[in-house]
């Protein structure tokens, strides 16, 4: 029964990755106008998710210096990976699929996998705890997956291709749930992975998304993008507050 609950919960969480389907019915002009603000929201959500959601969980149990070194390792690893991707796939400025796309897919896959492990661990404690944890994961995955879809589009993917790849990364929640039930019941392992993923997300936001926002010269759009950026941070902060009050 516990395994069935884990399977159902992680499948529901995985399906959230299909939220980008709503943009398939929106006209190209409207979508392109929204994309810039979605990138702003994504940049804020990744910063907030990194420093307000993932790092605090790690710092509760891990010695701070160790946690921050792992964070740096996550940041540096994505810096190195992006350099390799640019060298191998982006000669001069001819790069139809930008490296940030691959970085986002890798980072989101690890994050979703951890969510699946967390859900499995919660159901192993008791059913009520598992349901609450699943709801909290759904709450923070909704804006996260919307942001991830926007990043894939920004990185050069078409709408349908981005939707498919985002769904594939979403399925890692299901894989994480199964792995969590059978193999990865160690909380310590998850706690050491969290700051690594935090470093990944922080790099994507600071290195790829925020610089893109600086390219906008229109004052009104710049102000609006900044407000969306702050909204992304505040949204994660709000979800973090909800999770703290319910668990």
CSV table of N, CA and C in Angstrom, one decimal, residues 36-37 40-41 213 216 220-230:
chain,number,residue,atom,x,y,z
A,36,UNK,N,9.5,36.8,-22.0
A,36,UNK,CA,10.5,37.6,-21.3
A,36,UNK,C,10.2,37.7,-19.8
A,37,UNK,N,8.9,37.9,-19.5
A,37,UNK,CA,8.5,38.0,-18.1
A,37,UNK,C,8.6,36.6,-17.4
A,40,UNK,N,12.1,36.2,-16.4
A,40,UNK,CA,12.3,37.0,-15.1
A,40,UNK,C,11.8,36.3,-13.9
A,41,UNK,N,10.6,35.7,-14.0
A,41,UNK,CA,10.1,34.9,-12.9
A,41,UNK,C,10.9,33.7,-12.6
A,213,UNK,N,18.2,39.5,-19.0
A,213,UNK,CA,17.3,40.6,-18.6
A,213,UNK,C,18.0,41.9,-18.8
A,216,UNK,N,17.4,44.1,-22.1
A,216,UNK,CA,16.2,44.9,-22.3
A,216,UNK,C,16.5,46.4,-22.0
A,220,UNK,N,10.0,50.6,-19.1
A,220,UNK,CA,8.8,50.0,-18.6
A,220,UNK,C,9.0,48.5,-18.5
A,221,UNK,N,9.5,47.9,-19.5
A,221,UNK,CA,9.7,46.4,-19.5
A,221,UNK,C,10.7,46.0,-18.5
A,222,UNK,N,11.7,46.9,-18.4
A,222,UNK,CA,12.8,46.6,-17.4
A,222,UNK,C,12.3,46.6,-16.0
A,223,UNK,N,11.5,47.5,-15.7
A,223,UNK,CA,10.9,47.6,-14.4
A,223,UNK,C,10.0,46.4,-14.1
A,224,UNK,N,9.1,46.1,-15.1
A,224,UNK,CA,8.2,45.0,-15.0
A,224,UNK,C,9.0,43.7,-14.8
A,225,UNK,N,10.1,43.5,-15.6
A,225,UNK,CA,10.9,42.3,-15.4
A,225,UNK,C,11.5,42.2,-14.1
A,226,UNK,N,11.9,43.3,-13.5
A,226,UNK,CA,12.5,43.3,-12.1
A,226,UNK,C,11.4,42.9,-11.1
A,227,UNK,N,10.2,43.4,-11.3
A,227,UNK,CA,9.1,43.0,-10.4
A,227,UNK,C,8.8,41.5,-10.5
A,228,UNK,N,8.8,41.0,-11.7
A,228,UNK,CA,8.6,39.6,-11.9
A,228,UNK,C,9.7,38.8,-11.2
A,229,UNK,N,10.9,39.3,-11.3
A,229,UNK,CA,12.1,38.6,-10.7
A,229,UNK,C,11.9,38.5,-9.2
A,230,UNK,N,11.5,39.7,-8.6
A,230,UNK,CA,11.2,39.7,-7.2
A,230,UNK,C,10.1,38.8,-6.8
